[in-house]
Structure formats: C-alpha cells, structure tokens
Amino acid sequence: MFKKYDFETVTDRTGLDAIKWEVIPIPNATVKEGFSHIPMWVADMDFPTAPCVIAALQARIAASSSFGYYSLPSTGYHAAIRKWQMERNNVDIGNDDYISYENSVLGGVANIVNAYTEPGEPVLLQSPTYIGFTGTVNATGRKIVLTDLVQDAEGTYRMDYEDMEAKIVDNNIKVAIFCSPHNPTGRVWDKEEIQKYVEICVKHNVKIASDEIWSDFIVGDKKHITTQSVSELAKQSVAAFYAPSKTFNLAGLVGAYSIIYNDEMRADVRKRAAATHYNQPNVLSAAALVGAYNNGAEYVEELLKVIKTNLDYAYKCLSSYEGVSVQKPAGTYVMFPDFTEFCAKRNKTMDEVLQKCVSVGVICQDGRPFHGACHARFNVACPTASVVEAFARIEKYVINEQW
Ligand SMILES: Cc1ncc(COP(=O)(O)O)c(C=O)c1O
C-alpha cells in the first residue's frame, strides 16, 4: 500500500554526522559484535522530515542561488507561526511583533536568565530536569535551585507548590524555567497546575521562561495548554519558546522562536539576543518552518500515531519488568524508567545496567544528568520495529539473563 509518510524504514544514519548515531553517551560502553545499533538517546527522530519541508527547502533553493545576508521572510514566517499556534493551541497571537526569531530554544532561555539575573544568582528549575537547562544555566554562571516534582500514589509527577514557593522566597529567585510538556517525565500539565505555578511566580515577581518545544507531542486525550494562556498575569510574565525542530526533526537546520507579549520583557530579551551576534535567522531554516507550519499538520497527525504506538509498547514492556517502575508519558517521545529496585534486587549499579543495554545495541541515556538517581531515558521516535527489537533485547539480555 502506498504510504505518504515513511515512519517504518529503519535508516542507519552512521556516517552522516548524526550525533545520535555516532556517539555512545555511556562511559565505557561498547556495542558487542553481532548487534546492530538502536540509538534511543538524544531527542531527534529516526524519521524523514515531512515532504512539505523538503518541498519548501527545494523551492527556496530553486528560487535563488543567493544565500547572502538575510532577514526573516517579510511575508510568510510570522503568518505561518500564527496559523500553527491558532490551529494547534487555539492561541491568537494578535500581532507579528510579539514573535521573535531565536537561534535555539536554549539560547532564548539563556537570554531570559541573562536579562533578569546576575552571575552567581539562582534560577529555579524543576527536578527531574532536562539536561539542556542544567547546561545552559551553568554556562551563564548562575546557580541552579531545584524544586522536586513529587510522584503521587499513582506515580504521576506533581509540582510541590509549597516547596517551590519556599525555594523562591529563601533564594530570592527572579527567573524560573518551566518545561511544558515536561522532559523527561512526559507530563502534560493541566490548566490548574500551570495556573498555580504562574500565580506563585507572579506573586514573587519571578519571570518565567516557558519552554514549549514539545507542545506538538501530545499523545493522550489532553490538549497542550500554553502557559501564557492561563491568565492575563501569565500573558504578561511569561516568555514562551517554541520550535519546529522537534516536531519536524529539524534540529540540524537550527531555529526557534519566542512569543513575548510584555513589551519590556520582549525588548530585554531581544537586546540580549542581539548582543550575542549569533541570533541571525538562517534562510533555509526559515523556509523549512514556513513549509512545515503551513502544510505539515497531517504529517504530525500521522507521526503522533506512531509515537503513541511506540510509547504504549515501551510502557507495556518496561512496566512488566520486575523492579522497574515507569509512568506512561502523556506527551513527548521519551520514557524515564526508574531502575532503583531492579538494581537493588539484582545487586547491580545503574552504570552496569546502562552498559549492558548498550552492549546489546540499545543506546539509551543515563537518567542521572536529568536528576533521576537510578533512571534511564529512552527516546522512542524511531520505527516501531526498532522499538520492538530494542525491548526484546532488553528483556532477554538485561532483564532475564543472569549477568
Ligand atoms: C525541553 C527542551 N528544550 C529545548 C531543547 C533543545 O532545543 P534547541 O535545540 O532549540 O535549543 C530540547 C531538546 O531536546 C528539549 O527537550
């Protein structure tokens, strides 16, 4: 049967400089001979991007062979973002000027941090934490203050508002980084949860960098609620960051954007971005965004079916392993299982578990840099056959084998 999108072909990207395929992120780990590589770590997808993105890139190359100094397309770029935000998130941005190009989401987050804190001052992060936030805050010379997400009786990660407020007050926090949907736990926050988070921040004059790069990856019944949409206060105190890079697998093309309604905040962030001299739009990535956002909705719909299948499968496997505890993500394409009991029962360290996974070709990620003490992170954005093979190997060699 003819398929418009290919989410099934397993493509070995070795030799194409794809870090997912070239790097093994676990120290002292190697893949044993006879096992193919199934990379399940850094968050990009082993799927081709949408045909509409390729068409947009080809059209731009065909239109002009000049790639000189360049600004955002005068028509198209902002309109495509506004259309996408309206269709997916029911958000009417209202004015093109609220949108700013950002070279990367993390670059934008760094701009907020730099604009509103001094070196040595603290920034509030939730734990578990996306590894990139840790790197970015450290690189700016600021101090990380963590507020833990706490698992309830069902294992669902919840914000601890009391702890969060106490940390804000005790540390005189001025900037908080919020991740929605949350990497690595896969939580899709409810409106009330976001409201409460924003209320506490606003009460204490804390600026919020809301990273919503995963907003297109909602796999359950929920909807993505944009942080800025939960109240007028939120609209004025939140800088939101998005990108087509996760959704359409364009990280290598580089490019993201912010939406900031508050004039002063937007000016502050733009000033920081300009000062880096690194925030110029890339002609091809802008073309890719326009192609993706104007014509990519169907691709995303089909993609999400595959992601859901893979997450469901990974969840079924992981939750059946004795001593492994895992939550089914409502968003993202990553799983964050906890091996604490497994390690204790089997007298293994997490290093040994990770090395064992890699030895049979399943290249997952250490959860510790995400503040998961005995966790691994699995990226399931690859053909379902690879996910099935990966967990067959894990079950056989890591879970059942005596080693
Ligand atoms: C939550 C989150 N933010 C940001 C990024 C990276 O975005 P960028 O490459 O635009 O900085 C990632 C990539 O995995 C991510 O998971």
XYZ file of C-alpha atoms and ligand atoms in Angstrom:
419
model
C 0.000 0.000 0.000
C 1.307 3.454 -0.889
C 2.150 5.438 2.180
C 2.569 9.167 2.057
C 4.911 9.250 5.032
C 7.562 6.704 5.846
C 7.706 6.046 9.565
C 8.721 2.416 9.063
C 12.013 2.195 7.214
C 14.936 1.734 9.558
C 17.652 4.032 8.278
C 21.186 3.740 9.562
C 22.453 7.333 9.800
C 26.022 6.287 10.558
C 28.458 8.362 8.539
C 26.058 11.299 8.225
C 27.411 13.132 11.291
C 24.188 12.446 13.201
C 25.258 12.550 16.838
C 22.527 10.111 17.762
C 24.269 7.500 15.608
C 27.904 8.487 16.030
C 28.072 8.888 19.800
C 27.572 6.406 22.615
C 26.729 8.587 25.618
C 27.516 5.965 28.285
C 31.132 5.903 29.500
C 32.986 2.604 28.989
C 30.134 1.150 26.969
C 30.506 -0.547 23.608
C 28.184 -2.483 21.347
C 29.088 -6.159 21.129
C 29.749 -7.623 17.721
C 26.648 -9.016 16.111
C 24.263 -6.389 17.482
C 23.003 -3.563 15.309
C 22.815 -0.069 16.827
C 19.407 1.114 18.016
C 20.044 4.681 19.196
C 17.394 5.743 21.727
C 19.010 8.725 23.358
C 19.326 12.340 22.126
C 15.919 13.775 21.236
C 15.784 13.671 17.493
C 13.762 11.275 15.376
C 14.792 8.500 13.065
C 12.099 9.528 10.618
C 12.412 11.599 7.466
C 11.021 15.084 7.862
C 7.708 15.987 6.222
C 7.636 16.159 2.410
C 6.283 19.734 2.709
C 9.502 20.741 4.458
C 11.643 19.243 1.714
C 9.465 20.974 -0.877
C 9.894 24.338 0.880
C 13.657 23.902 1.028
C 13.850 22.882 -2.619
C 11.647 25.798 -3.640
C 13.894 28.278 -1.847
C 16.996 26.811 -3.446
C 15.335 26.823 -6.864
C 14.120 30.404 -6.410
C 17.547 31.860 -5.820
C 21.067 30.644 -5.573
C 21.915 33.659 -3.438
C 22.316 32.974 0.249
C 23.637 36.368 1.278
C 22.737 38.354 4.373
C 19.187 37.686 5.047
C 16.259 38.677 7.263
C 13.077 36.770 8.042
C 10.709 36.435 5.095
C 8.617 39.624 5.020
C 5.590 37.548 4.247
C 5.129 34.033 5.440
C 7.243 33.466 8.525
C 5.094 35.206 11.129
C 1.888 34.195 9.376
C 2.913 30.530 9.452
C 3.659 30.689 13.184
C 0.362 32.430 13.882
C -1.543 29.846 11.850
C 0.194 26.950 13.633
C -0.377 28.414 17.089
C -4.042 29.038 16.294
C -4.664 25.606 14.839
C -2.773 23.592 17.413
C -3.025 25.635 20.587
C -6.020 27.846 19.895
C -3.847 30.876 20.515
C -4.372 34.113 18.610
C -1.004 35.830 18.883
C -2.614 39.041 17.686
C 0.468 40.836 16.406
C 3.511 39.665 14.437
C 5.744 41.779 16.608
C 5.201 39.518 19.627
C 7.157 36.831 17.774
C 10.963 36.893 17.767
C 13.381 34.633 15.996
C 15.640 32.648 18.330
C 18.541 30.580 17.118
C 17.573 27.932 19.617
C 15.165 27.461 22.466
C 18.054 27.176 24.895
C 19.543 30.385 23.519
C 16.255 32.141 24.245
C 16.120 30.669 27.730
C 19.683 31.891 28.319
C 18.616 35.391 27.241
C 15.924 35.495 29.933
C 18.380 34.241 32.524
C 20.965 36.833 31.484
C 18.428 39.635 31.310
C 16.981 39.187 34.786
C 19.730 37.708 36.934
C 23.362 38.458 37.684
C 26.151 35.862 37.635
C 26.043 33.779 40.797
C 22.320 34.356 41.313
C 19.913 31.412 41.385
C 17.476 30.152 38.753
C 14.597 27.818 39.653
C 14.336 24.512 37.801
C 12.102 21.529 38.332
C 13.664 18.163 39.020
C 13.808 15.838 37.106
C 15.280 18.381 34.718
C 16.010 18.467 31.025
C 19.784 18.188 30.773
C 19.945 21.237 28.467
C 18.580 23.558 31.173
C 21.308 22.442 33.546
C 23.946 23.097 30.898
C 22.511 26.476 29.948
C 22.137 27.782 33.491
C 25.614 26.560 34.397
C 27.052 28.169 31.267
C 25.581 31.530 32.246
C 27.332 31.282 35.610
C 24.076 31.208 37.553
C 23.232 28.835 40.374
C 20.613 26.112 39.984
C 17.922 25.769 42.635
C 15.756 22.687 42.217
C 12.188 22.128 43.226
C 11.332 18.446 43.020
C 8.408 17.028 41.125
C 6.919 14.528 43.526
C 5.266 11.289 42.447
C 1.758 10.761 43.799
C 0.235 7.392 44.740
C -0.260 6.561 41.040
C 3.310 7.559 40.247
C 2.297 10.755 38.417
C 4.809 13.561 38.799
C 3.236 16.567 40.556
C 4.561 20.010 41.348
C 5.211 20.647 45.021
C 3.916 24.209 45.278
C 4.850 24.624 48.913
C 8.426 23.627 48.240
C 8.519 25.761 45.123
C 7.321 28.881 46.957
C 9.717 28.310 49.832
C 12.628 27.940 47.393
C 11.602 31.128 45.596
C 11.429 33.105 48.836
C 14.513 31.618 50.505
C 16.698 32.096 47.431
C 15.212 35.338 46.167
C 14.530 33.711 42.807
C 13.993 36.071 39.869
C 13.774 33.603 36.977
C 12.124 30.181 36.745
C 12.343 27.756 33.837
C 9.197 25.777 33.143
C 9.036 22.826 30.755
C 5.659 22.029 29.206
C 5.155 19.240 28.237
C 7.812 18.104 30.624
C 11.010 16.423 29.503
C 11.916 13.846 30.784
C 8.770 12.823 32.718
C 6.349 13.255 29.804
C 3.845 15.153 31.969
C 1.331 17.295 30.098
C 0.328 19.843 32.700
C -3.310 20.605 33.442
C -4.512 24.185 33.266
C -4.942 24.401 37.042
C -1.407 23.172 37.603
C 0.030 25.797 35.267
C -2.154 28.493 36.812
C -0.883 27.699 40.265
C 2.735 27.661 39.087
C 2.305 31.052 37.402
C 0.445 32.549 40.371
C 3.280 31.711 42.750
C 5.880 33.116 40.365
C 3.930 36.312 39.755
C 3.308 36.780 43.478
C 7.071 36.862 43.991
C 7.943 38.785 40.850
C 9.593 35.822 39.157
C 9.926 35.920 35.352
C 9.051 32.629 33.668
C 10.823 31.095 30.688
C 8.278 28.574 29.416
C 9.869 26.006 27.125
C 7.095 24.528 24.997
C 9.247 22.869 22.347
C 7.372 19.586 22.970
C 3.916 21.121 22.632
C 3.115 19.301 19.401
C 3.772 15.930 21.036
C 0.607 15.221 22.970
C -0.211 11.539 22.733
C -3.167 11.118 25.046
C -6.535 12.821 25.336
C -5.181 16.026 26.819
C -4.537 19.271 24.985
C -1.456 21.405 25.276
C -2.324 24.438 27.390
C 0.089 27.251 26.632
C 1.487 28.816 29.775
C 0.657 32.303 28.569
C -2.984 31.393 28.036
C -3.854 30.532 31.623
C -4.387 34.123 32.802
C -3.690 37.738 31.943
C -0.930 37.673 34.547
C 0.646 34.763 32.716
C 0.471 36.567 29.405
C 2.483 39.415 30.876
C 5.070 37.488 32.871
C 5.923 34.556 30.626
C 8.329 34.324 27.712
C 7.339 31.259 25.698
C 9.689 29.329 23.430
C 8.778 27.050 20.554
C 10.440 25.487 17.536
C 9.569 23.264 14.609
C 12.797 21.376 15.263
C 11.401 18.601 17.480
C 8.129 18.280 15.605
C 9.641 18.042 12.120
C 13.099 16.763 13.055
C 14.935 19.912 12.015
C 17.399 20.411 14.868
C 20.301 20.284 12.436
C 18.834 23.199 10.494
C 18.734 25.336 13.658
C 15.968 27.793 14.517
C 13.323 28.515 17.125
C 11.129 31.430 18.161
C 9.750 33.172 21.190
C 6.370 34.699 21.869
C 6.530 37.530 24.384
C 3.539 39.815 24.901
C 5.096 42.025 27.550
C 6.815 44.905 25.703
C 9.530 45.459 28.262
C 10.377 41.780 28.551
C 10.463 41.368 24.781
C 12.794 44.355 24.441
C 15.070 42.971 27.168
C 15.267 39.557 25.545
C 15.836 40.987 22.071
C 18.601 43.192 23.402
C 20.350 40.150 24.877
C 19.815 38.150 21.696
C 21.273 40.949 19.560
C 24.242 41.304 21.876
C 25.283 37.716 21.240
C 25.724 38.490 17.500
C 24.706 34.886 16.960
C 20.993 35.263 16.521
C 20.620 35.791 12.790
C 17.936 33.750 11.035
C 19.056 31.022 8.707
C 17.493 31.342 5.276
C 16.826 27.628 4.887
C 15.558 27.034 8.391
C 13.070 29.907 7.983
C 11.871 28.365 4.715
C 11.558 24.994 6.441
C 9.456 26.485 9.231
C 7.084 28.096 6.753
C 6.694 24.853 4.815
C 6.238 22.830 7.976
C 3.721 25.080 9.683
C 1.671 25.781 6.570
C 1.381 22.233 5.325
C 2.649 19.855 7.996
C -0.412 19.212 10.147
C -1.242 15.890 8.509
C 2.352 14.664 8.883
C 2.213 15.450 12.602
C -1.097 13.655 12.965
C 0.368 10.512 11.378
C 3.626 10.867 13.301
C 1.768 11.037 16.612
C 0.037 7.729 15.879
C 3.445 6.073 15.559
C 4.805 7.808 18.650
C 1.757 6.678 20.630
C 2.147 3.087 19.434
C 5.820 3.160 20.418
C 5.238 4.748 23.821
C 2.463 2.258 24.569
C 4.714 -0.619 23.565
C 7.692 0.659 25.567
C 5.426 1.212 28.559
C 3.984 -2.294 28.302
C 7.489 -3.773 28.286
C 9.096 -1.587 30.926
C 6.186 -1.846 33.345
C 6.312 -5.650 33.126
C 9.947 -5.848 34.306
C 10.287 -6.669 37.978
C 11.864 -3.806 39.887
C 11.420 -1.241 37.108
C 8.882 1.493 37.676
C 7.704 3.731 34.869
C 4.979 6.240 34.040
C 3.286 6.389 30.685
C 4.044 9.806 29.185
C 1.082 11.915 28.072
C 3.443 13.908 25.896
C 6.959 13.954 24.355
C 8.547 10.829 22.902
C 10.751 9.920 25.844
C 10.335 7.413 28.673
C 12.030 7.785 32.034
C 12.002 4.419 33.863
C 13.336 4.077 37.394
C 15.617 1.061 37.967
C 16.192 1.619 41.709
C 14.515 -1.594 42.850
C 15.886 -3.582 39.939
C 19.450 -2.550 40.796
C 18.939 -3.287 44.488
C 17.407 -6.729 43.875
C 19.971 -7.760 41.299
C 22.900 -6.151 43.060
C 23.749 -4.028 40.011
C 24.733 -0.420 39.624
C 22.974 1.847 37.161
C 26.246 2.082 35.239
C 26.173 -1.675 34.786
C 22.555 -1.593 33.609
C 23.302 1.148 31.080
C 26.436 -0.598 29.850
C 24.513 -3.841 29.491
C 21.828 -2.093 27.389
C 24.490 -0.570 25.143
C 26.333 -3.885 24.836
C 23.305 -5.315 23.025
C 22.944 -2.245 20.834
C 20.266 -0.369 22.781
C 21.844 3.037 23.167
C 19.793 4.747 25.842
C 20.701 7.674 28.065
C 21.780 7.922 31.671
C 19.000 9.478 33.768
C 21.333 10.986 36.344
C 22.112 14.211 34.454
C 18.306 14.653 34.398
C 18.313 14.162 38.186
C 16.879 10.682 38.044
C 19.110 8.870 40.543
C 18.698 5.407 39.060
C 16.877 6.142 35.807
C 17.408 5.757 32.095
C 15.874 7.852 29.321
C 14.602 6.137 26.192
C 13.703 8.024 23.019
C 11.107 6.017 21.078
C 10.981 8.245 17.978
C 12.140 5.538 15.635
C 10.356 2.897 13.561
C 8.161 0.632 15.692
C 10.185 -2.386 14.553
C 13.266 -0.843 16.214
C 11.398 -0.261 19.459
C 10.150 -3.860 19.441
C 13.666 -5.159 18.764
C 15.178 -2.907 21.452
C 12.849 -4.149 24.166
C 13.196 -7.767 23.026
C 16.931 -7.394 23.591
C 16.490 -5.622 26.910
C 14.128 -8.304 28.130
C 16.386 -11.129 27.007
C 19.804 -9.794 27.915
C 19.276 -7.166 30.616
C 16.197 -8.358 32.486
C 16.252 -12.142 32.152
C 19.877 -13.076 31.657
C 21.995 -13.797 34.688
C 24.956 -11.441 34.303
C 12.809 20.741 26.703
C 13.780 21.014 25.604
N 14.118 22.276 25.337
C 14.986 22.582 24.363
C 15.580 21.593 23.601
C 16.595 21.963 22.581
O 16.114 22.974 21.761
P 17.112 23.869 20.951
O 17.970 22.940 20.151
O 16.222 24.735 20.099
O 17.884 24.655 21.958
C 15.250 20.254 23.839
C 15.874 19.170 23.068
O 15.820 18.031 23.414
C 14.336 19.966 24.867
O 13.996 18.702 25.171
